[in-house]
CSV table of C-alpha atoms in Angstrom, one decimal:
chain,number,residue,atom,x,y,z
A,1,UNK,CA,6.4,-9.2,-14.0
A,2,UNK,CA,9.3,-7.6,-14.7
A,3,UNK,CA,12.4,-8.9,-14.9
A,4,UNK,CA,13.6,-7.3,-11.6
A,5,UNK,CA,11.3,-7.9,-9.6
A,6,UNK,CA,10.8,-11.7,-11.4
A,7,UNK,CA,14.6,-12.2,-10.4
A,8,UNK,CA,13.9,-10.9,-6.7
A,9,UNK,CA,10.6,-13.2,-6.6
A,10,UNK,CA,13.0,-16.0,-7.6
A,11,UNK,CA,15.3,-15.3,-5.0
A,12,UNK,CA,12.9,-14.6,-2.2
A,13,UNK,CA,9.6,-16.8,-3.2
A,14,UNK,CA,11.1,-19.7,-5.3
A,15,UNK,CA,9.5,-23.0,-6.6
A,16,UNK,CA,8.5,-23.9,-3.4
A,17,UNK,CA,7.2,-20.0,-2.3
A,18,UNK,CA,9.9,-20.7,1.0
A,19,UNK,CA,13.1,-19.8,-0.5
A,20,UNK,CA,14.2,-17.0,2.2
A,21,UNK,CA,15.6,-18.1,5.4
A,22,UNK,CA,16.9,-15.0,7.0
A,23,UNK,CA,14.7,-15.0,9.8
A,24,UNK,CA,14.3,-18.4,11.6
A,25,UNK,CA,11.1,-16.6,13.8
A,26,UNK,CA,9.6,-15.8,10.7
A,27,UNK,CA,10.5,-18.9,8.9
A,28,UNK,CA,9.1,-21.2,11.2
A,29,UNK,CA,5.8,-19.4,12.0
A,30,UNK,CA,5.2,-18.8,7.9
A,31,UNK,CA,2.9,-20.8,5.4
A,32,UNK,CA,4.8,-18.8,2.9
A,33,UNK,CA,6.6,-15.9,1.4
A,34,UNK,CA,3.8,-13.1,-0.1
A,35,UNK,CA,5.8,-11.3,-2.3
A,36,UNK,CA,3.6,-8.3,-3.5
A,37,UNK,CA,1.6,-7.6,-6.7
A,38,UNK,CA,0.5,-4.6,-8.8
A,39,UNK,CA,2.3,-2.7,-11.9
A,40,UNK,CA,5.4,-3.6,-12.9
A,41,UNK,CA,6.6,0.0,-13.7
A,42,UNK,CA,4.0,1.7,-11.0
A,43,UNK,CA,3.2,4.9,-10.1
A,44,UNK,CA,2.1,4.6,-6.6
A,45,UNK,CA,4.2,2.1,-4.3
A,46,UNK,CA,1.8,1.1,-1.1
A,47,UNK,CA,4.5,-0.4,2.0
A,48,UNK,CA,2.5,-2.1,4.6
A,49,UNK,CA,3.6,-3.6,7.6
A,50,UNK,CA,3.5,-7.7,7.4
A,51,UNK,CA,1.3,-10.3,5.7
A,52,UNK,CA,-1.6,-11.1,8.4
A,53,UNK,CA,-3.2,-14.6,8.5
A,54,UNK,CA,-5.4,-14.2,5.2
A,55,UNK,CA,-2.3,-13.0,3.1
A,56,UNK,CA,-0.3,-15.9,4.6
A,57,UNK,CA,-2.7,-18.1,3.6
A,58,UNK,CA,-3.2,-17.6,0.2
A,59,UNK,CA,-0.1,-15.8,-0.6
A,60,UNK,CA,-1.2,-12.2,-1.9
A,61,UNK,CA,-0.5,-8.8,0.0
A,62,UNK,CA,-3.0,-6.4,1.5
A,63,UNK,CA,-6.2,-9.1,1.1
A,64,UNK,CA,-7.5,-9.5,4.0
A,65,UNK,CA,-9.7,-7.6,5.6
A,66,UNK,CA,-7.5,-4.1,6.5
A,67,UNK,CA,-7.0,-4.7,2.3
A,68,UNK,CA,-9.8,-4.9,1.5
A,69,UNK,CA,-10.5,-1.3,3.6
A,70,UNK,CA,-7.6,0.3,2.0
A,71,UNK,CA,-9.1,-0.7,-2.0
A,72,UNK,CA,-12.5,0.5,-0.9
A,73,UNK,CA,-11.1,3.5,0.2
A,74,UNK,CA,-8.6,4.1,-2.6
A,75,UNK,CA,-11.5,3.1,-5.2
A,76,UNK,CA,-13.5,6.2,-3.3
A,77,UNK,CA,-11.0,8.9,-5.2
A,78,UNK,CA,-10.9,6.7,-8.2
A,79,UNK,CA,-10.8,9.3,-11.1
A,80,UNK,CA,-13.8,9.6,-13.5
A,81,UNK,CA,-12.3,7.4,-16.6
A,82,UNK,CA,-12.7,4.5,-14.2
A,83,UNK,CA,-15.9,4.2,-14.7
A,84,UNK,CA,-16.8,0.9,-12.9
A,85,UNK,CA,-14.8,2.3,-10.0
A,86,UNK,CA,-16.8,4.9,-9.4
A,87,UNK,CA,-19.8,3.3,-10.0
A,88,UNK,CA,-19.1,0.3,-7.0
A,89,UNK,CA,-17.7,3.1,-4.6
A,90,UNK,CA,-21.0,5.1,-4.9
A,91,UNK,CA,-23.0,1.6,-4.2
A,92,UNK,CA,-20.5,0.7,-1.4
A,93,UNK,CA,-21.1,4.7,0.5
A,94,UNK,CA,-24.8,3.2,0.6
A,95,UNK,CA,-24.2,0.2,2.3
A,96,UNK,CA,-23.5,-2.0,-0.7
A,97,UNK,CA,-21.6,-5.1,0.2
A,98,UNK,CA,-19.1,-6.1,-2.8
A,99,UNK,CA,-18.7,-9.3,-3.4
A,100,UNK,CA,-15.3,-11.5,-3.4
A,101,UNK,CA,-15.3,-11.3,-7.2
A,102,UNK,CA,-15.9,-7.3,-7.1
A,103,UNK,CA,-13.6,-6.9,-4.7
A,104,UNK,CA,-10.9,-8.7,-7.1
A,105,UNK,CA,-11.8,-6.8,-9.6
A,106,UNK,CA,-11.7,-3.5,-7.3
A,107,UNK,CA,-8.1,-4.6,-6.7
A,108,UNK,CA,-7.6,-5.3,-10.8
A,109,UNK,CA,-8.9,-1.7,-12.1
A,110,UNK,CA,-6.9,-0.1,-9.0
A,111,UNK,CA,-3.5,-1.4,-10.4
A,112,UNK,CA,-5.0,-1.2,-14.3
A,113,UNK,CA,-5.7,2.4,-14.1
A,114,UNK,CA,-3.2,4.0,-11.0
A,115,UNK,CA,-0.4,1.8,-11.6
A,116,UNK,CA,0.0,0.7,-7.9
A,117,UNK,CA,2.2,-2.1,-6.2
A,118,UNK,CA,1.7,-3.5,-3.0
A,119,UNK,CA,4.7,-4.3,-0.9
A,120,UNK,CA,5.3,-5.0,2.9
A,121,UNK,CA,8.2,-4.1,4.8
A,122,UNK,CA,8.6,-7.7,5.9
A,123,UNK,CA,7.7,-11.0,3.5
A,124,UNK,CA,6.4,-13.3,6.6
A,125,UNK,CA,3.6,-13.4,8.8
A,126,UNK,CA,5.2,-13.1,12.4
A,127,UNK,CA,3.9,-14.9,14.9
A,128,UNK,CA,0.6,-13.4,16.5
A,129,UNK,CA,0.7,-10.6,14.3
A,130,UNK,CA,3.0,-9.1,16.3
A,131,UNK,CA,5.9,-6.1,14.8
A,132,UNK,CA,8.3,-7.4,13.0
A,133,UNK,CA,11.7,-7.3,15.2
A,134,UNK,CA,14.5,-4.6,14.5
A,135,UNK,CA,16.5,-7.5,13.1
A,136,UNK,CA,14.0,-8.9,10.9
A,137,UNK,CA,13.2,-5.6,9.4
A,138,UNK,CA,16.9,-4.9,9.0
A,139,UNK,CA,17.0,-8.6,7.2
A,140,UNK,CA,14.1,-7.8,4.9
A,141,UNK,CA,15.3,-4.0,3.8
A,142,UNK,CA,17.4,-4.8,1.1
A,143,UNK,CA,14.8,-7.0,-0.9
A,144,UNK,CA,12.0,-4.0,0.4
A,145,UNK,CA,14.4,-1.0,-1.3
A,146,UNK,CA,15.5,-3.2,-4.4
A,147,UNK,CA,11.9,-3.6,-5.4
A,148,UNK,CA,10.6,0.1,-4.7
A,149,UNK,CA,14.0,0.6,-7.1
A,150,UNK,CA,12.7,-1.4,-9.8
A,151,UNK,CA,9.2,-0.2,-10.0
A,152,UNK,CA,10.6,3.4,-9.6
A,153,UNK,CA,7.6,5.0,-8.5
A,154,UNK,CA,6.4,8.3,-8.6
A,155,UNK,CA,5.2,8.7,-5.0
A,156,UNK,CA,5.2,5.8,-2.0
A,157,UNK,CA,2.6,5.5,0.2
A,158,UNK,CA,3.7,3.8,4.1
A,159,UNK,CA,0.7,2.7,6.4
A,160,UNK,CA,1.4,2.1,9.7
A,161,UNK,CA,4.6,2.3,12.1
A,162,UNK,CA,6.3,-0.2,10.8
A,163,UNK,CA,7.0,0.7,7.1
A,164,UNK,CA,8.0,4.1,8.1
A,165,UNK,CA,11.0,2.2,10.3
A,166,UNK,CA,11.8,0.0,7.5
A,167,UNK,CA,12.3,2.9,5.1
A,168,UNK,CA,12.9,5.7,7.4
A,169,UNK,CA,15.5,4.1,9.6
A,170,UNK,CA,14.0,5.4,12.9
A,171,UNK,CA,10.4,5.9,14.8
A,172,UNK,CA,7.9,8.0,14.2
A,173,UNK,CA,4.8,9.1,15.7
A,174,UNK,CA,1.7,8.1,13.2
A,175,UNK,CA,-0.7,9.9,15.0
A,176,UNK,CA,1.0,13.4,14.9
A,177,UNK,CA,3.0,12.7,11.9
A,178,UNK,CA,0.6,11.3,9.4
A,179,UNK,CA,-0.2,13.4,6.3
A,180,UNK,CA,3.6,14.4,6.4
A,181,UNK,CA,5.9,13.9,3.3
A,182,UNK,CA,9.7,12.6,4.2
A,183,UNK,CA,12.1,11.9,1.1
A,184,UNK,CA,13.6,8.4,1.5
A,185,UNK,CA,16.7,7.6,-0.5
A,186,UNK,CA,17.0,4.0,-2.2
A,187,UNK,CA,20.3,2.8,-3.6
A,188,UNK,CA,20.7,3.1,-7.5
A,189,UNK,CA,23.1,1.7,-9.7
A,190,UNK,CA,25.1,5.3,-10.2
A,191,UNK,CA,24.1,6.2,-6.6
A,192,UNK,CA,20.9,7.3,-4.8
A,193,UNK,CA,17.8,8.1,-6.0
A,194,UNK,CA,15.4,9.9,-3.9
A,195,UNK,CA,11.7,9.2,-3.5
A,196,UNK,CA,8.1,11.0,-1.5
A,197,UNK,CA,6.9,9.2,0.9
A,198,UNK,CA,3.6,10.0,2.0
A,199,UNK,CA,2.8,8.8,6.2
A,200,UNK,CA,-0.7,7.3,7.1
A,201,UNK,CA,-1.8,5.2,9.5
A,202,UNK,CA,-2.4,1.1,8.7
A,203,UNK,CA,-5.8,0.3,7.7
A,204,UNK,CA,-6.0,-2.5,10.3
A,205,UNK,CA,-6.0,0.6,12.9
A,206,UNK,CA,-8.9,2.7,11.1
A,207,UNK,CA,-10.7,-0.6,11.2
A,208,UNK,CA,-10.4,-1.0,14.8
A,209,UNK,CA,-11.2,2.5,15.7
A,210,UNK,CA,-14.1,2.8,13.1
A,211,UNK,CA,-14.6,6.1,13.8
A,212,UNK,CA,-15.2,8.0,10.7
A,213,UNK,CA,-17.3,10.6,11.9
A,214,UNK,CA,-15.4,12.4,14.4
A,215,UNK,CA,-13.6,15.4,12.5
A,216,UNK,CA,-10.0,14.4,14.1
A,217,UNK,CA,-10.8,10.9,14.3
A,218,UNK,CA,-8.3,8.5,12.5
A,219,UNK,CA,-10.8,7.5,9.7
A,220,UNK,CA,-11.3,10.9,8.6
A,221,UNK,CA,-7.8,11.6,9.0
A,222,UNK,CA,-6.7,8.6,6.9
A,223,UNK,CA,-9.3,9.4,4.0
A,224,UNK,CA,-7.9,12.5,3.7
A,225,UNK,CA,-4.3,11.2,3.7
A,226,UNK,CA,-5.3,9.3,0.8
A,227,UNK,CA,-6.8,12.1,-1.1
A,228,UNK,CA,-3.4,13.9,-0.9
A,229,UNK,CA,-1.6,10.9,-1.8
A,230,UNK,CA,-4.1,10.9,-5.4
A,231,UNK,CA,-3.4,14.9,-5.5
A,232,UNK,CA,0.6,14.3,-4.9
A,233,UNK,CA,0.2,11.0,-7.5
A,234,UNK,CA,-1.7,13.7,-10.4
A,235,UNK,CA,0.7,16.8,-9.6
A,236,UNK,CA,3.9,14.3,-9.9
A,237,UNK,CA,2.2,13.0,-13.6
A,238,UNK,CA,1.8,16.2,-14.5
A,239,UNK,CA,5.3,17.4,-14.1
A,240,UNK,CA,7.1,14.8,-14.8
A,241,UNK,CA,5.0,13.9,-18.1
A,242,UNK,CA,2.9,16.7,-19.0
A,243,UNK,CA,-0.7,14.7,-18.4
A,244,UNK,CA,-3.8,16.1,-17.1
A,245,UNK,CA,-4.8,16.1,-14.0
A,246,UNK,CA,-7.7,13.6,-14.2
A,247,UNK,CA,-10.9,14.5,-12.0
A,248,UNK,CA,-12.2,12.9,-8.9
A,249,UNK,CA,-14.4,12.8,-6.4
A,250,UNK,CA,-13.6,14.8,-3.1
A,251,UNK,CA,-13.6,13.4,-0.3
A,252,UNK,CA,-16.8,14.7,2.1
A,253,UNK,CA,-15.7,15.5,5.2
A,254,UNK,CA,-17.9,15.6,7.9
Protein backbone atom coordinates (compact mmCIF):
# COMPACT_ATOMS: atom_id res chain seq x y z
CA UNK A 1 0.00 0.00 0.00
CA UNK A 2 1.15 3.10 -0.50
CA UNK A 3 2.04 5.41 1.79
CA UNK A 4 -1.07 7.60 1.33
CA UNK A 5 -3.47 5.53 1.44
CA UNK A 6 -1.41 3.34 4.40
CA UNK A 7 -1.56 6.74 6.46
CA UNK A 8 -5.42 7.10 5.62
CA UNK A 9 -5.97 3.25 6.54
CA UNK A 10 -4.23 4.14 9.78
CA UNK A 11 -6.38 6.91 10.39
CA UNK A 12 -9.67 5.44 9.40
CA UNK A 13 -9.13 1.42 10.05
CA UNK A 14 -6.50 1.31 12.80
CA UNK A 15 -5.19 -1.58 15.04
CA UNK A 16 -8.36 -2.45 15.98
CA UNK A 17 -10.09 -1.94 12.16
CA UNK A 18 -12.73 0.73 14.38
CA UNK A 19 -10.72 3.74 14.46
CA UNK A 20 -13.41 6.29 12.77
CA UNK A 21 -16.21 7.54 14.88
CA UNK A 22 -17.77 10.12 12.82
CA UNK A 23 -20.95 8.55 12.42
CA UNK A 24 -22.40 7.13 15.74
CA UNK A 25 -25.35 5.29 13.26
CA UNK A 26 -22.75 3.72 11.44
CA UNK A 27 -20.47 3.10 14.35
CA UNK A 28 -22.76 1.20 16.26
CA UNK A 29 -24.38 -0.93 13.49
CA UNK A 30 -20.64 -1.83 12.03
CA UNK A 31 -18.41 -5.02 12.60
CA UNK A 32 -15.81 -2.86 11.14
CA UNK A 33 -14.26 -0.30 8.83
CA UNK A 34 -13.67 -2.00 5.00
CA UNK A 35 -11.28 0.25 3.71
CA UNK A 36 -10.81 -0.76 -0.07
CA UNK A 37 -8.23 -2.69 -1.96
CA UNK A 38 -6.62 -2.84 -5.48
CA UNK A 39 -3.51 -0.85 -7.10
CA UNK A 40 -1.84 1.47 -5.21
CA UNK A 41 -1.19 3.86 -8.27
CA UNK A 42 -4.49 2.57 -10.25
CA UNK A 43 -5.88 3.18 -13.41
CA UNK A 44 -9.41 2.62 -12.93
CA UNK A 45 -10.96 3.80 -9.43
CA UNK A 46 -14.52 1.73 -8.90
CA UNK A 47 -16.84 4.02 -5.95
CA UNK A 48 -19.60 1.86 -4.71
CA UNK A 49 -22.18 2.71 -2.39
CA UNK A 50 -21.55 1.00 1.22
CA UNK A 51 -20.02 -2.28 2.51
CA UNK A 52 -23.20 -4.85 2.67
CA UNK A 53 -23.27 -7.69 5.20
CA UNK A 54 -20.49 -10.01 3.52
CA UNK A 55 -18.01 -6.96 3.17
CA UNK A 56 -18.70 -6.08 6.78
CA UNK A 57 -18.04 -9.34 7.76
CA UNK A 58 -14.88 -10.06 6.53
CA UNK A 59 -13.62 -6.65 5.90
CA UNK A 60 -12.96 -6.43 1.98
CA UNK A 61 -15.04 -4.13 -0.48
CA UNK A 62 -17.23 -5.30 -3.37
CA UNK A 63 -17.20 -9.28 -2.13
CA UNK A 64 -20.22 -10.21 -1.80
CA UNK A 65 -22.45 -11.24 -4.02
CA UNK A 66 -23.24 -7.70 -6.28
CA UNK A 67 -18.93 -8.12 -6.27
CA UNK A 68 -18.67 -10.85 -7.31
CA UNK A 69 -21.25 -9.71 -10.46
CA UNK A 70 -19.30 -6.66 -11.11
CA UNK A 71 -15.60 -9.02 -11.49
CA UNK A 72 -17.45 -11.48 -13.62
CA UNK A 73 -18.55 -8.86 -15.68
CA UNK A 74 -15.35 -6.72 -15.72
CA UNK A 75 -13.35 -10.10 -16.35
CA UNK A 76 -15.89 -10.44 -19.63
CA UNK A 77 -13.79 -7.39 -21.48
CA UNK A 78 -10.63 -8.66 -19.92
CA UNK A 79 -8.05 -7.89 -22.79
CA UNK A 80 -6.31 -10.82 -24.56
CA UNK A 81 -2.82 -10.78 -22.45
CA UNK A 82 -4.95 -11.97 -19.60
CA UNK A 83 -5.07 -15.04 -20.63
CA UNK A 84 -6.62 -16.89 -17.64
CA UNK A 85 -9.18 -14.13 -17.60
CA UNK A 86 -10.48 -14.86 -20.68
CA UNK A 87 -10.32 -18.26 -20.43
CA UNK A 88 -12.83 -18.44 -16.95
CA UNK A 89 -15.07 -15.66 -18.55
CA UNK A 90 -15.67 -17.95 -21.66
CA UNK A 91 -16.42 -20.99 -19.10
CA UNK A 92 -18.52 -18.75 -16.87
CA UNK A 93 -20.88 -17.43 -20.38
CA UNK A 94 -21.57 -21.39 -20.45
CA UNK A 95 -22.88 -21.80 -17.15
CA UNK A 96 -19.57 -22.38 -15.34
CA UNK A 97 -19.78 -21.80 -11.65
CA UNK A 98 -16.24 -20.32 -10.36
CA UNK A 99 -15.18 -21.36 -7.39
CA UNK A 100 -14.31 -19.13 -4.16
CA UNK A 101 -10.66 -19.54 -4.96
CA UNK A 102 -11.28 -18.53 -8.86
CA UNK A 103 -13.19 -15.94 -7.91
CA UNK A 104 -10.14 -14.52 -5.64
CA UNK A 105 -8.09 -14.91 -8.20
CA UNK A 106 -10.59 -13.25 -10.74
CA UNK A 107 -10.36 -10.38 -8.29
CA UNK A 108 -6.22 -10.75 -8.19
CA UNK A 109 -5.59 -10.72 -12.14
CA UNK A 110 -8.38 -7.76 -12.32
CA UNK A 111 -6.21 -5.44 -10.14
CA UNK A 112 -2.71 -7.22 -11.49
CA UNK A 113 -3.45 -6.43 -15.11
CA UNK A 114 -6.08 -3.08 -15.07
CA UNK A 115 -4.80 -1.50 -12.16
CA UNK A 116 -8.21 -1.02 -10.32
CA UNK A 117 -9.09 0.11 -6.71
CA UNK A 118 -12.15 -0.45 -5.06
CA UNK A 119 -13.55 2.17 -2.86
CA UNK A 120 -17.11 3.03 -1.34
CA UNK A 121 -18.43 6.28 -0.81
CA UNK A 122 -19.09 5.39 2.87
CA UNK A 123 -16.56 2.91 5.18
CA UNK A 124 -19.65 1.24 7.25
CA UNK A 125 -22.37 -1.01 6.73
CA UNK A 126 -25.57 1.12 7.61
CA UNK A 127 -28.07 -0.50 9.24
CA UNK A 128 -30.40 -2.68 6.89
CA UNK A 129 -28.54 -1.78 4.04
CA UNK A 130 -30.23 1.18 3.81
CA UNK A 131 -28.50 4.79 1.93
CA UNK A 132 -26.07 6.25 3.73
CA UNK A 133 -27.58 9.63 5.20
CA UNK A 134 -26.66 13.15 3.67
CA UNK A 135 -24.58 13.63 6.79
CA UNK A 136 -22.80 10.48 6.83
CA UNK A 137 -21.84 10.89 3.29
CA UNK A 138 -20.79 14.47 3.97
CA UNK A 139 -18.65 12.83 6.98
CA UNK A 140 -17.04 10.16 4.84
CA UNK A 141 -16.08 12.62 1.65
CA UNK A 142 -12.97 13.85 2.69
CA UNK A 143 -11.29 10.35 3.37
CA UNK A 144 -13.41 9.15 -0.20
CA UNK A 145 -11.64 12.32 -2.30
CA UNK A 146 -8.13 12.00 -0.45
CA UNK A 147 -7.87 8.36 -1.55
CA UNK A 148 -9.14 8.77 -5.33
CA UNK A 149 -6.17 11.69 -4.97
CA UNK A 150 -3.56 9.41 -4.03
CA UNK A 151 -4.21 6.58 -6.45
CA UNK A 152 -4.67 9.36 -9.15
CA UNK A 153 -6.49 7.46 -11.51
CA UNK A 154 -7.05 7.69 -14.98
CA UNK A 155 -10.80 7.28 -15.25
CA UNK A 156 -13.46 6.52 -12.11
CA UNK A 157 -16.08 4.37 -12.41
CA UNK A 158 -19.42 5.23 -9.71
CA UNK A 159 -22.18 2.44 -9.51
CA UNK A 160 -25.18 3.29 -8.04
CA UNK A 161 -26.96 6.55 -6.68
CA UNK A 162 -25.07 6.94 -3.98
CA UNK A 163 -21.42 7.41 -5.22
CA UNK A 164 -22.57 9.84 -7.70
CA UNK A 165 -23.92 12.09 -4.57
CA UNK A 166 -20.82 11.54 -2.68
CA UNK A 167 -18.63 12.85 -5.54
CA UNK A 168 -21.02 14.81 -7.46
CA UNK A 169 -22.55 16.78 -4.69
CA UNK A 170 -26.17 16.50 -5.89
CA UNK A 171 -28.78 13.63 -7.33
CA UNK A 172 -28.91 12.18 -10.30
CA UNK A 173 -31.14 9.98 -12.18
CA UNK A 174 -29.21 6.40 -12.91
CA UNK A 175 -31.54 5.17 -15.09
CA UNK A 176 -31.46 8.09 -17.67
CA UNK A 177 -28.07 9.21 -16.83
CA UNK A 178 -26.01 6.11 -16.84
CA UNK A 179 -23.35 5.82 -19.60
CA UNK A 180 -22.77 9.70 -19.11
CA UNK A 181 -19.23 11.14 -18.29
CA UNK A 182 -19.32 14.22 -15.51
CA UNK A 183 -15.68 15.63 -14.53
CA UNK A 184 -15.45 15.66 -10.71
CA UNK A 185 -12.87 17.87 -9.20
CA UNK A 186 -10.70 16.46 -6.05
CA UNK A 187 -8.56 18.78 -3.99
CA UNK A 188 -4.79 18.73 -4.79
CA UNK A 189 -1.99 20.07 -2.93
CA UNK A 190 -1.44 23.18 -5.59
CA UNK A 191 -5.26 23.19 -6.18
CA UNK A 192 -7.77 21.00 -8.08
CA UNK A 193 -7.33 18.29 -10.19
CA UNK A 194 -9.96 17.13 -12.28
CA UNK A 195 -11.07 13.59 -12.99
CA UNK A 196 -13.85 11.32 -15.64
CA UNK A 197 -16.31 9.81 -14.02
CA UNK A 198 -18.11 7.28 -15.84
CA UNK A 199 -22.19 6.74 -14.31
CA UNK A 200 -23.59 3.02 -14.06
CA UNK A 201 -25.96 1.55 -12.17
CA UNK A 202 -24.93 -0.76 -8.79
CA UNK A 203 -24.51 -4.23 -9.47
CA UNK A 204 -26.75 -5.21 -6.53
CA UNK A 205 -29.63 -3.57 -8.92
CA UNK A 206 -28.60 -5.61 -12.23
CA UNK A 207 -28.74 -8.53 -9.87
CA UNK A 208 -32.18 -7.96 -8.85
CA UNK A 209 -33.56 -7.21 -12.11
CA UNK A 210 -31.62 -10.05 -13.94
CA UNK A 211 -32.78 -9.07 -16.98
CA UNK A 212 -30.05 -9.30 -19.44
CA UNK A 213 -31.88 -10.01 -22.43
CA UNK A 214 -34.14 -7.24 -22.97
CA UNK A 215 -32.27 -4.66 -25.35
CA UNK A 216 -32.95 -1.57 -22.84
CA UNK A 217 -32.97 -3.68 -19.85
CA UNK A 218 -30.49 -2.60 -17.12
CA UNK A 219 -28.16 -5.67 -17.60
CA UNK A 220 -27.51 -4.95 -21.08
CA UNK A 221 -27.29 -1.46 -20.33
CA UNK A 222 -24.76 -1.85 -17.55
CA UNK A 223 -22.55 -4.38 -19.74
CA UNK A 224 -22.26 -1.90 -22.10
CA UNK A 225 -21.42 0.84 -19.59
CA UNK A 226 -18.54 -1.25 -18.70
CA UNK A 227 -17.28 -1.75 -22.15
CA UNK A 228 -17.05 2.07 -22.42
CA UNK A 229 -15.50 2.37 -19.17
CA UNK A 230 -12.42 -0.36 -20.77
CA UNK A 231 -12.66 1.83 -24.10
CA UNK A 232 -12.37 5.27 -21.98
CA UNK A 233 -9.59 3.24 -19.61
CA UNK A 234 -7.42 2.19 -23.27
CA UNK A 235 -8.03 5.72 -25.01
CA UNK A 236 -6.85 7.60 -21.64
CA UNK A 237 -3.47 4.99 -21.67
CA UNK A 238 -2.95 5.81 -24.98
CA UNK A 239 -2.82 9.53 -24.64
CA UNK A 240 -1.46 10.01 -21.78
CA UNK A 241 1.44 7.23 -22.27
CA UNK A 242 1.62 6.37 -25.78
CA UNK A 243 0.46 2.37 -25.13
CA UNK A 244 -1.50 0.25 -27.34
CA UNK A 245 -4.76 -0.20 -27.27
CA UNK A 246 -4.83 -3.79 -26.08
CA UNK A 247 -7.70 -6.12 -27.68
CA UNK A 248 -10.85 -7.42 -26.13
CA UNK A 249 -13.67 -9.08 -26.45
CA UNK A 250 -16.93 -7.15 -27.41
CA UNK A 251 -19.55 -7.33 -25.70
CA UNK A 252 -22.62 -9.39 -27.65
CA UNK A 253 -25.57 -7.60 -27.50
CA UNK A 254 -28.61 -9.19 -27.89
Amino acid sequence: MASALKALYDEYVGVDGNACTRCPRLVKNRTQVVFGEGAPSADLVIVGEAPGATEDEIGRVFVGQSGTLLDEYLAYFARDDARWLMSITRRMTSGYIPTDEEYDQIRDQLIETEKIYYLNAVLCRPPENVDPSKEELAACRDRLLKCIYAVDPLLILAVGKVPVKALLGKDIKITSDRGQVFDIEIPGVTGGIRYPMLVTYHPSFVGRTGDFNSKTGPGQMWAQDLELAFALLDDARALTRDEPRPKRRKWEKK
